[in-house]
Amino acid sequence: AAFNAKAKVSMSRFEPSNYVSYEKLNENVNIVRKRLNRPLTLSEKIVYGHLDDPVGQDIARGHTYLRLRPDRVAMQDATAQMAMLQFISSGLPCVAVPSTIHCDHLIEAQIGGAKDLARAKDINAEVYNFLASAGAKYGVGFWKPGSGIIHQIILENYAYPGVLLIGTDSHTPNGGGLGSICIGVGGADAVDVMAGIPWELKCPKVIGVKLTGKLSGWTSPKDVILKVAGILTVKGGTGAIVEYHGPGVDSISCTGLLHTLTTAALCILCVLGMATICNMGAEIGATTSVFPYNHRMKTYLEKTGRGDIASLADHYADLLVPDPGCEYDSIVEINLDELKPHINGPFTPDLAHPMADIGATAAKNGWPLEVKVGLIGSCTNSSYEDMGRSASVAKQALDKGLKCKAAFTITPGSEQIRATIERDGYSKILGDVGGMVLANACGPCIGQWDRRDVKKGEKNTIVTSYNRNFTARNDANPATHAFVASPEIVTALAIAGTLDFNPEVDYLTAANGEKFKLEPPSADELPKLDFDPGQDTYQHPPAEGGSKLRVDVSPTSTRLQLLEPFDKWAGGDLEDLQVLIKVKGKCTTDHISAAGPWLKFRGHLDNISNNMLIGAVNIENDGINKIKNQLTGEYGGVPDVARHYKANGLSWVVVGDDNYGEGSSREHAALEPRHLGGRCIIVKSFARIHETNLKKQGMLPLTFQIPADYDKIRPDDKISIKGLANFTPGKPLSAVVKHSDGSKDDFQLNHTFNETQIEWFQAGSALNRMKELQ
């Protein structure tokens, strides 16, 4: 009792009156453990510890829906626009939990950090002003443009062991590197939590990844997740939390060992390395990923000014690790002693290759060997240690008179990282070797890149330390072969200029003609001096509240648009839905709602709907953005045909393949089909976030009970969805397909709706239902 009286520890320095609640977490965990009568995994402890009703909640991994009370919400600026527009529509005066907005997505990489940032502030002034004023009015903290990437800011300020955070970005799981459960969601989910409504999550399964051995040489934490992605594939983690454990997690006890080794440098699985692994867990479809609390997390908390949280976490250390004897639904084992550097791609992040093999594989497949650009940074690998290891490689090349043969860019993860690597000399080394430091933002990782060195359609290779490498994602060029690797491997390849360079065995030629090998990189996990915070880029909500403030949206704006409620369900079956497009193969949220230049319309639903499905492949003709208008017989773009159908009162349906909607959390990929007259999406399987986003907007995401029924549907079919009058959880719906030749097919369609989600559909959207209940 005496300890607890003293242990009123703030969740962050920005919210001194909101406290870490390990006592409540522990109480809930004890209730659930007693009910289930078994040891719990770490992810179960944190998730079940945030149950709205730990006594009565039905808990079955992979089956039941949990009602949770997250501790906080984080939103990046591209998704925050629609989230805040929806929150404004709710009519509520203030957010119910600590929430933040982070300006990182709207800054285009062009000529360098400072000038690119100034240009972004000018071009996006209307959006930034809206977000800042909405944040002030509704009690949301606002991180200004230039502050850094949302996930690095969260790691530095808001994540801590045991917290449950939801974020409107698919790479929110980055916070798992600090023992947090951080889950990517759509904006409508964020609105629920900000409104004080319990948030629903299908009870996740738990995949255990057991790490043994030690990382060494050129092998880095990035190689762990590149290997895991190759094993589990882009959908292998769907519906599950990936929980890392085993002696490999904590195999090295002291950063200083790096400086005393005389053999190959050992790479520490530090907080930032663990964050990298968790971040890219999104690429295997995982709900999130997490590491257990250890001394590395304690040190990082202390170094980032949160020693009081570290002390409290020490007291509750048993709560922040898995119970002995807990069971996982499946286990993947990786021996770090045997793990070699990897590079994944092109066009998908689960196509894994050891560095030793990539040259031969590329030659066999006709992939360009010349590396045009190397890009390091992004939310996945932009920590102090990442920059230090890359600088370690660059320094060796400079000492031999070499510079990068490829173009080379560096994206710091935050203003704190930028200022610190500049102070400590890393920026100068990376610049001297030929690099250009970009703004503290997402940049090329999300397609915010004004690339001019190749023409669109020109086949070329780039290597990045990013997380995602879908077709045309980085530069809008579908012929760009993008490969993902660790920052130090990317730096080495940029110096060598060729994809088939393996720094473990291959030699470079110095300026004086001598041959030399690059030594494995080493760097400090954290700066010897404290972090340099750089410029102050945070805007506090006003202490007196925002009730007197106004948030204006111009009716003539092309960037922002107030939302109109979607129509309610009419009460009957959905009859004769026209197939808009039958999608062939991979269809990510980048295909459904492209980023890059379209990001500027994220707050204007009608304008951004002009990119709906323009990247999807039409099975009828293998064309992109070319479908037949069944009313006119003419071919047109997907959004144009959809608008024509809507104007003529014809509702429509999309038919898709496996893992439909993988990738980003962007809810625009669900809002746009609803806005343009879509009612249903029928596929072989969904990615988790996209399926939920569709439900939130009143759409029907359905899956073929027999996947082969996908082949029965023709591009000009009309489909009726039957059984909606008796729409209940667990009961399939049926489809009647009318072919243009007069024949018919019928088959069963599965769904994952629970009772609450069915109410969203009937009300027209989750937001409509929220208003009904007020």
mmCIF file with all atom_site columns, N, CA, C and O in Angstrom, residues 277-318:
data_model
loop_
_atom_site.group_PDB
_atom_site.id
_atom_site.type_symbol
_atom_site.label_atom_id
_atom_site.label_alt_id
_atom_site.label_comp_id
_atom_site.label_asym_id
_atom_site.label_entity_id
_atom_site.label_seq_id
_atom_site.pdbx_PDB_ins_code
_atom_site.Cartn_x
_atom_site.Cartn_y
_atom_site.Cartn_z
_atom_site.occupancy
_atom_site.B_iso_or_equiv
_atom_site.pdbx_formal_charge
_atom_site.auth_seq_id
_atom_site.auth_comp_id
_atom_site.auth_asym_id
_atom_site.auth_atom_id
_atom_site.pdbx_PDB_model_num
ATOM 1   N N  . ILE A 1 277 ? 11.602 -5.479  -35.490 1.00 0.00 ? 277 ILE A N  1
ATOM 2   C CA . ILE A 1 277 ? 10.990 -6.790  -35.702 1.00 0.00 ? 277 ILE A CA 1
ATOM 3   C C  . ILE A 1 277 ? 9.474  -6.700  -35.564 1.00 0.00 ? 277 ILE A C  1
ATOM 4   O O  . ILE A 1 277 ? 8.717  -7.244  -36.379 1.00 0.00 ? 277 ILE A O  1
ATOM 5   N N  . CYS A 1 278 ? 9.016  -5.997  -34.522 1.00 0.00 ? 278 CYS A N  1
ATOM 6   C CA . CYS A 1 278 ? 7.571  -5.863  -34.301 1.00 0.00 ? 278 CYS A CA 1
ATOM 7   C C  . CYS A 1 278 ? 6.919  -5.032  -35.399 1.00 0.00 ? 278 CYS A C  1
ATOM 8   O O  . CYS A 1 278 ? 5.814  -5.335  -35.856 1.00 0.00 ? 278 CYS A O  1
ATOM 9   N N  . ASN A 1 279 ? 7.597  -3.979  -35.819 1.00 0.00 ? 279 ASN A N  1
ATOM 10  C CA . ASN A 1 279 ? 7.075  -3.104  -36.869 1.00 0.00 ? 279 ASN A CA 1
ATOM 11  C C  . ASN A 1 279 ? 6.723  -3.892  -38.115 1.00 0.00 ? 279 ASN A C  1
ATOM 12  O O  . ASN A 1 279 ? 5.627  -3.782  -38.670 1.00 0.00 ? 279 ASN A O  1
ATOM 13  N N  . MET A 1 280 ? 7.664  -4.719  -38.557 1.00 0.00 ? 280 MET A N  1
ATOM 14  C CA . MET A 1 280 ? 7.471  -5.422  -39.815 1.00 0.00 ? 280 MET A CA 1
ATOM 15  C C  . MET A 1 280 ? 6.619  -6.669  -39.657 1.00 0.00 ? 280 MET A C  1
ATOM 16  O O  . MET A 1 280 ? 6.298  -7.343  -40.637 1.00 0.00 ? 280 MET A O  1
ATOM 17  N N  . GLY A 1 281 ? 6.187  -6.956  -38.423 1.00 0.00 ? 281 GLY A N  1
ATOM 18  C CA . GLY A 1 281 ? 5.206  -8.020  -38.234 1.00 0.00 ? 281 GLY A CA 1
ATOM 19  C C  . GLY A 1 281 ? 3.914  -7.744  -38.972 1.00 0.00 ? 281 GLY A C  1
ATOM 20  O O  . GLY A 1 281 ? 3.143  -8.659  -39.277 1.00 0.00 ? 281 GLY A O  1
ATOM 21  N N  . ALA A 1 282 ? 3.667  -6.457  -39.280 1.00 0.00 ? 282 ALA A N  1
ATOM 22  C CA . ALA A 1 282 ? 2.489  -6.123  -40.089 1.00 0.00 ? 282 ALA A CA 1
ATOM 23  C C  . ALA A 1 282 ? 2.543  -6.800  -41.444 1.00 0.00 ? 282 ALA A C  1
ATOM 24  O O  . ALA A 1 282 ? 1.509  -7.088  -42.058 1.00 0.00 ? 282 ALA A O  1
ATOM 25  N N  . GLU A 1 283 ? 3.759  -7.066  -41.927 1.00 0.00 ? 283 GLU A N  1
ATOM 26  C CA . GLU A 1 283 ? 3.911  -7.684  -43.259 1.00 0.00 ? 283 GLU A CA 1
ATOM 27  C C  . GLU A 1 283 ? 3.566  -9.167  -43.283 1.00 0.00 ? 283 GLU A C  1
ATOM 28  O O  . GLU A 1 283 ? 3.528  -9.767  -44.354 1.00 0.00 ? 283 GLU A O  1
ATOM 29  N N  . ILE A 1 284 ? 3.347  -9.770  -42.136 1.00 0.00 ? 284 ILE A N  1
ATOM 30  C CA . ILE A 1 284 ? 2.881  -11.155 -42.114 1.00 0.00 ? 284 ILE A CA 1
ATOM 31  C C  . ILE A 1 284 ? 1.423  -11.217 -41.663 1.00 0.00 ? 284 ILE A C  1
ATOM 32  O O  . ILE A 1 284 ? 0.899  -12.281 -41.375 1.00 0.00 ? 284 ILE A O  1
ATOM 33  N N  . GLY A 1 285 ? 0.775  -10.053 -41.617 1.00 0.00 ? 285 GLY A N  1
ATOM 34  C CA . GLY A 1 285 ? -0.645 -9.999  -41.276 1.00 0.00 ? 285 GLY A CA 1
ATOM 35  C C  . GLY A 1 285 ? -0.945 -10.089 -39.796 1.00 0.00 ? 285 GLY A C  1
ATOM 36  O O  . GLY A 1 285 ? -2.116 -10.197 -39.408 1.00 0.00 ? 285 GLY A O  1
ATOM 37  N N  . ALA A 1 286 ? 0.088  -10.060 -38.944 1.00 0.00 ? 286 ALA A N  1
ATOM 38  C CA . ALA A 1 286 ? -0.133 -10.236 -37.509 1.00 0.00 ? 286 ALA A CA 1
ATOM 39  C C  . ALA A 1 286 ? -0.923 -9.069  -36.920 1.00 0.00 ? 286 ALA A C  1
ATOM 40  O O  . ALA A 1 286 ? -0.778 -7.927  -37.348 1.00 0.00 ? 286 ALA A O  1
ATOM 41  N N  . THR A 1 287 ? -1.746 -9.373  -35.917 1.00 0.00 ? 287 THR A N  1
ATOM 42  C CA . THR A 1 287 ? -2.467 -8.331  -35.197 1.00 0.00 ? 287 THR A CA 1
ATOM 43  C C  . THR A 1 287 ? -1.472 -7.372  -34.565 1.00 0.00 ? 287 THR A C  1
ATOM 44  O O  . THR A 1 287 ? -1.621 -6.154  -34.635 1.00 0.00 ? 287 THR A O  1
ATOM 45  N N  . THR A 1 288 ? -0.448 -7.904  -33.949 1.00 0.00 ? 288 THR A N  1
ATOM 46  C CA . THR A 1 288 ? 0.687  -7.140  -33.465 1.00 0.00 ? 288 THR A CA 1
ATOM 47  C C  . THR A 1 288 ? 1.777  -8.118  -33.061 1.00 0.00 ? 288 THR A C  1
ATOM 48  O O  . THR A 1 288 ? 1.609  -9.345  -33.186 1.00 0.00 ? 288 THR A O  1
ATOM 49  N N  . SER A 1 289 ? 2.901  -7.597  -32.574 1.00 0.00 ? 289 SER A N  1
ATOM 50  C CA . SER A 1 289 ? 4.001  -8.420  -32.077 1.00 0.00 ? 289 SER A CA 1
ATOM 51  C C  . SER A 1 289 ? 4.504  -7.793  -30.787 1.00 0.00 ? 289 SER A C  1
ATOM 52  O O  . SER A 1 289 ? 4.341  -6.586  -30.565 1.00 0.00 ? 289 SER A O  1
ATOM 53  N N  . VAL A 1 290 ? 5.153  -8.605  -29.948 1.00 0.00 ? 290 VAL A N  1
ATOM 54  C CA . VAL A 1 290 ? 5.588  -8.083  -28.656 1.00 0.00 ? 290 VAL A CA 1
ATOM 55  C C  . VAL A 1 290 ? 6.786  -8.854  -28.128 1.00 0.00 ? 290 VAL A C  1
ATOM 56  O O  . VAL A 1 290 ? 6.965  -10.042 -28.426 1.00 0.00 ? 290 VAL A O  1
ATOM 57  N N  . PHE A 1 291 ? 7.623  -8.151  -27.372 1.00 0.00 ? 291 PHE A N  1
ATOM 58  C CA . PHE A 1 291 ? 8.756  -8.749  -26.658 1.00 0.00 ? 291 PHE A CA 1
ATOM 59  C C  . PHE A 1 291 ? 8.532  -8.593  -25.157 1.00 0.00 ? 291 PHE A C  1
ATOM 60  O O  . PHE A 1 291 ? 7.895  -7.635  -24.707 1.00 0.00 ? 291 PHE A O  1
ATOM 61  N N  . PRO A 1 292 ? 9.082  -9.512  -24.353 1.00 0.00 ? 292 PRO A N  1
ATOM 62  C CA . PRO A 1 292 ? 8.928  -9.409  -22.897 1.00 0.00 ? 292 PRO A CA 1
ATOM 63  C C  . PRO A 1 292 ? 9.823  -8.322  -22.312 1.00 0.00 ? 292 PRO A C  1
ATOM 64  O O  . PRO A 1 292 ? 10.864 -7.973  -22.874 1.00 0.00 ? 292 PRO A O  1
ATOM 65  N N  . TYR A 1 293 ? 9.417  -7.802  -21.176 1.00 0.00 ? 293 TYR A N  1
ATOM 66  C CA . TYR A 1 293 ? 10.179 -6.763  -20.480 1.00 0.00 ? 293 TYR A CA 1
ATOM 67  C C  . TYR A 1 293 ? 11.556 -7.295  -20.090 1.00 0.00 ? 293 TYR A C  1
ATOM 68  O O  . TYR A 1 293 ? 11.696 -8.412  -19.588 1.00 0.00 ? 293 TYR A O  1
ATOM 69  N N  . ASN A 1 294 ? 12.589 -6.485  -20.335 1.00 0.00 ? 294 ASN A N  1
ATOM 70  C CA . ASN A 1 294 ? 13.936 -6.860  -19.913 1.00 0.00 ? 294 ASN A CA 1
ATOM 71  C C  . ASN A 1 294 ? 14.755 -5.608  -19.596 1.00 0.00 ? 294 ASN A C  1
ATOM 72  O O  . ASN A 1 294 ? 14.257 -4.481  -19.673 1.00 0.00 ? 294 ASN A O  1
ATOM 73  N N  . HIS A 1 295 ? 16.012 -5.790  -19.239 1.00 0.00 ? 295 HIS A N  1
ATOM 74  C CA . HIS A 1 295 ? 16.835 -4.671  -18.811 1.00 0.00 ? 295 HIS A CA 1
ATOM 75  C C  . HIS A 1 295 ? 17.095 -3.676  -19.928 1.00 0.00 ? 295 HIS A C  1
ATOM 76  O O  . HIS A 1 295 ? 17.349 -2.493  -19.682 1.00 0.00 ? 295 HIS A O  1
ATOM 77  N N  . ARG A 1 296 ? 17.033 -4.123  -21.183 1.00 0.00 ? 296 ARG A N  1
ATOM 78  C CA . ARG A 1 296 ? 17.236 -3.205  -22.298 1.00 0.00 ? 296 ARG A CA 1
ATOM 79  C C  . ARG A 1 296 ? 16.103 -2.188  -22.346 1.00 0.00 ? 296 ARG A C  1
ATOM 80  O O  . ARG A 1 296 ? 16.302 -1.014  -22.670 1.00 0.00 ? 296 ARG A O  1
ATOM 81  N N  . MET A 1 297 ? 14.883 -2.650  -22.064 1.00 0.00 ? 297 MET A N  1
ATOM 82  C CA . MET A 1 297 ? 13.746 -1.734  -22.036 1.00 0.00 ? 297 MET A CA 1
ATOM 83  C C  . MET A 1 297 ? 13.889 -0.744  -20.881 1.00 0.00 ? 297 MET A C  1
ATOM 84  O O  . MET A 1 297 ? 13.588 0.442   -21.029 1.00 0.00 ? 297 MET A O  1
ATOM 85  N N  . LYS A 1 298 ? 14.344 -1.251  -19.746 1.00 0.00 ? 298 LYS A N  1
ATOM 86  C CA . LYS A 1 298 ? 14.563 -0.371  -18.593 1.00 0.00 ? 298 LYS A CA 1
ATOM 87  C C  . LYS A 1 298 ? 15.566 0.740   -18.950 1.00 0.00 ? 298 LYS A C  1
ATOM 88  O O  . LYS A 1 298 ? 15.321 1.927   -18.671 1.00 0.00 ? 298 LYS A O  1
ATOM 89  N N  . THR A 1 299 ? 16.670 0.369   -19.588 1.00 0.00 ? 299 THR A N  1
ATOM 90  C CA . THR A 1 299 ? 17.685 1.353   -19.962 1.00 0.00 ? 299 THR A CA 1
ATOM 91  C C  . THR A 1 299 ? 17.128 2.371   -20.948 1.00 0.00 ? 299 THR A C  1
ATOM 92  O O  . THR A 1 299 ? 17.382 3.576   -20.840 1.00 0.00 ? 299 THR A O  1
ATOM 93  N N  . TYR A 1 300 ? 16.346 1.901   -21.928 1.00 0.00 ? 300 TYR A N  1
ATOM 94  C CA . TYR A 1 300 ? 15.781 2.813   -22.924 1.00 0.00 ? 300 TYR A CA 1
ATOM 95  C C  . TYR A 1 300 ? 14.797 3.785   -22.279 1.00 0.00 ? 300 TYR A C  1
ATOM 96  O O  . TYR A 1 300 ? 14.794 4.986   -22.590 1.00 0.00 ? 300 TYR A O  1
ATOM 97  N N  . LEU A 1 301 ? 13.967 3.284   -21.371 1.00 0.00 ? 301 LEU A N  1
ATOM 98  C CA . LEU A 1 301 ? 13.042 4.169   -20.666 1.00 0.00 ? 301 LEU A CA 1
ATOM 99  C C  . LEU A 1 301 ? 13.800 5.240   -19.887 1.00 0.00 ? 301 LEU A C  1
ATOM 100 O O  . LEU A 1 301 ? 13.432 6.424   -19.898 1.00 0.00 ? 301 LEU A O  1
ATOM 101 N N  . GLU A 1 302 ? 14.853 4.824   -19.228 1.00 0.00 ? 302 GLU A N  1
ATOM 102 C CA . GLU A 1 302 ? 15.649 5.790   -18.463 1.00 0.00 ? 302 GLU A CA 1
ATOM 103 C C  . GLU A 1 302 ? 16.298 6.818   -19.386 1.00 0.00 ? 302 GLU A C  1
ATOM 104 O O  . GLU A 1 302 ? 16.341 8.017   -19.080 1.00 0.00 ? 302 GLU A O  1
ATOM 105 N N  . LYS A 1 303 ? 16.813 6.365   -20.515 1.00 0.00 ? 303 LYS A N  1
ATOM 106 C CA . LYS A 1 303 ? 17.513 7.261   -21.438 1.00 0.00 ? 303 LYS A CA 1
ATOM 107 C C  . LYS A 1 303 ? 16.557 8.240   -22.108 1.00 0.00 ? 303 LYS A C  1
ATOM 108 O O  . LYS A 1 303 ? 16.974 9.313   -22.565 1.00 0.00 ? 303 LYS A O  1
ATOM 109 N N  . THR A 1 304 ? 15.281 7.887   -22.169 1.00 0.00 ? 304 THR A N  1
ATOM 110 C CA . THR A 1 304 ? 14.282 8.773   -22.782 1.00 0.00 ? 304 THR A CA 1
ATOM 111 C C  . THR A 1 304 ? 13.446 9.493   -21.721 1.00 0.00 ? 304 THR A C  1
ATOM 112 O O  . THR A 1 304 ? 12.313 9.909   -21.983 1.00 0.00 ? 304 THR A O  1
ATOM 113 N N  . GLY A 1 305 ? 13.996 9.620   -20.518 1.00 0.00 ? 305 GLY A N  1
ATOM 114 C CA . GLY A 1 305 ? 13.377 10.442  -19.486 1.00 0.00 ? 305 GLY A CA 1
ATOM 115 C C  . GLY A 1 305 ? 12.200 9.826   -18.773 1.00 0.00 ? 305 GLY A C  1
ATOM 116 O O  . GLY A 1 305 ? 11.374 10.539  -18.202 1.00 0.00 ? 305 GLY A O  1
ATOM 117 N N  . ARG A 1 306 ? 12.151 8.485   -18.760 1.00 0.00 ? 306 ARG A N  1
ATOM 118 C CA . ARG A 1 306 ? 11.007 7.819   -18.124 1.00 0.00 ? 306 ARG A CA 1
ATOM 119 C C  . ARG A 1 306 ? 11.471 6.795   -17.098 1.00 0.00 ? 306 ARG A C  1
ATOM 120 O O  . ARG A 1 306 ? 10.933 5.680   -17.009 1.00 0.00 ? 306 ARG A O  1
ATOM 121 N N  . GLY A 1 307 ? 12.440 7.197   -16.310 1.00 0.00 ? 307 GLY A N  1
ATOM 122 C CA . GLY A 1 307 ? 12.969 6.296   -15.291 1.00 0.00 ? 307 GLY A CA 1
ATOM 123 C C  . GLY A 1 307 ? 11.942 5.900   -14.259 1.00 0.00 ? 307 GLY A C  1
ATOM 124 O O  . GLY A 1 307 ? 12.007 4.791   -13.705 1.00 0.00 ? 307 GLY A O  1
ATOM 125 N N  . ASP A 1 308 ? 10.942 6.775   -14.003 1.00 0.00 ? 308 ASP A N  1
ATOM 126 C CA . ASP A 1 308 ? 9.910  6.427   -13.029 1.00 0.00 ? 308 ASP A CA 1
ATOM 127 C C  . ASP A 1 308 ? 9.045  5.278   -13.533 1.00 0.00 ? 308 ASP A C  1
ATOM 128 O O  . ASP A 1 308 ? 8.645  4.404   -12.748 1.00 0.00 ? 308 ASP A O  1
ATOM 129 N N  . ILE A 1 309 ? 8.781  5.243   -14.840 1.00 0.00 ? 309 ILE A N  1
ATOM 130 C CA . ILE A 1 309 ? 8.031  4.109   -15.406 1.00 0.00 ? 309 ILE A CA 1
ATOM 131 C C  . ILE A 1 309 ? 8.880  2.844   -15.314 1.00 0.00 ? 309 ILE A C  1
ATOM 132 O O  . ILE A 1 309 ? 8.366  1.760   -14.993 1.00 0.00 ? 309 ILE A O  1
ATOM 133 N N  . ALA A 1 310 ? 10.183 2.962   -15.585 1.00 0.00 ? 310 ALA A N  1
ATOM 134 C CA . ALA A 1 310 ? 11.075 1.801   -15.507 1.00 0.00 ? 310 ALA A CA 1
ATOM 135 C C  . ALA A 1 310 ? 11.082 1.225   -14.094 1.00 0.00 ? 310 ALA A C  1
ATOM 136 O O  . ALA A 1 310 ? 11.030 -0.007  -13.914 1.00 0.00 ? 310 ALA A O  1
ATOM 137 N N  . SER A 1 311 ? 11.135 2.068   -13.087 1.00 0.00 ? 311 SER A N  1
ATOM 138 C CA . SER A 1 311 ? 11.135 1.591   -11.699 1.00 0.00 ? 311 SER A CA 1
ATOM 139 C C  . SER A 1 311 ? 9.830  0.878   -11.366 1.00 0.00 ? 311 SER A C  1
ATOM 140 O O  . SER A 1 311 ? 9.830  -0.169  -10.710 1.00 0.00 ? 311 SER A O  1
ATOM 141 N N  . LEU A 1 312 ? 8.733  1.429   -11.830 1.00 0.00 ? 312 LEU A N  1
ATOM 142 C CA . LEU A 1 312 ? 7.440  0.795   -11.588 1.00 0.00 ? 312 LEU A CA 1
ATOM 143 C C  . LEU A 1 312 ? 7.345  -0.533  -12.332 1.00 0.00 ? 312 LEU A C  1
ATOM 144 O O  . LEU A 1 312 ? 6.824  -1.524  -11.804 1.00 0.00 ? 312 LEU A O  1
ATOM 145 N N  . ALA A 1 313 ? 7.863  -0.564  -13.567 1.00 0.00 ? 313 ALA A N  1
ATOM 146 C CA . ALA A 1 313 ? 7.856  -1.811  -14.344 1.00 0.00 ? 313 ALA A CA 1
ATOM 147 C C  . ALA A 1 313 ? 8.693  -2.878  -13.658 1.00 0.00 ? 313 ALA A C  1
ATOM 148 O O  . ALA A 1 313 ? 8.324  -4.068  -13.657 1.00 0.00 ? 313 ALA A O  1
ATOM 149 N N  . ASP A 1 314 ? 9.813  -2.490  -13.075 1.00 0.00 ? 314 ASP A N  1
ATOM 150 C CA . ASP A 1 314 ? 10.628 -3.443  -12.316 1.00 0.00 ? 314 ASP A CA 1
ATOM 151 C C  . ASP A 1 314 ? 9.812  -4.094  -11.202 1.00 0.00 ? 314 ASP A C  1
ATOM 152 O O  . ASP A 1 314 ? 9.929  -5.291  -10.941 1.00 0.00 ? 314 ASP A O  1
ATOM 153 N N  . HIS A 1 315 ? 8.998  -3.288  -10.524 1.00 0.00 ? 315 HIS A N  1
ATOM 154 C CA . HIS A 1 315 ? 8.187  -3.807  -9.416  1.00 0.00 ? 315 HIS A CA 1
ATOM 155 C C  . HIS A 1 315 ? 7.159  -4.823  -9.921  1.00 0.00 ? 315 HIS A C  1
ATOM 156 O O  . HIS A 1 315 ? 6.819  -5.776  -9.212  1.00 0.00 ? 315 HIS A O  1
ATOM 157 N N  . TYR A 1 316 ? 6.664  -4.605  -11.143 1.00 0.00 ? 316 TYR A N  1
ATOM 158 C CA . TYR A 1 316 ? 5.652  -5.494  -11.722 1.00 0.00 ? 316 TYR A CA 1
ATOM 159 C C  . TYR A 1 316 ? 6.247  -6.392  -12.809 1.00 0.00 ? 316 TYR A C  1
ATOM 160 O O  . TYR A 1 316 ? 5.553  -6.812  -13.736 1.00 0.00 ? 316 TYR A O  1
ATOM 161 N N  . ALA A 1 317 ? 7.532  -6.697  -12.709 1.00 0.00 ? 317 ALA A N  1
ATOM 162 C CA . ALA A 1 317 ? 8.232  -7.411  -13.786 1.00 0.00 ? 317 ALA A CA 1
ATOM 163 C C  . ALA A 1 317 ? 7.578  -8.745  -14.132 1.00 0.00 ? 317 ALA A C  1
ATOM 164 O O  . ALA A 1 317 ? 7.517  -9.136  -15.304 1.00 0.00 ? 317 ALA A O  1
ATOM 165 N N  . ASP A 1 318 ? 7.066  -9.465  -13.134 1.00 0.00 ? 318 ASP A N  1
ATOM 166 C CA . ASP A 1 318 ? 6.435  -10.764 -13.405 1.00 0.00 ? 318 ASP A CA 1
ATOM 167 C C  . ASP A 1 318 ? 5.180  -10.616 -14.248 1.00 0.00 ? 318 ASP A C  1
ATOM 168 O O  . ASP A 1 318 ? 4.789  -11.544 -14.972 1.00 0.00 ? 318 ASP A O  1
#
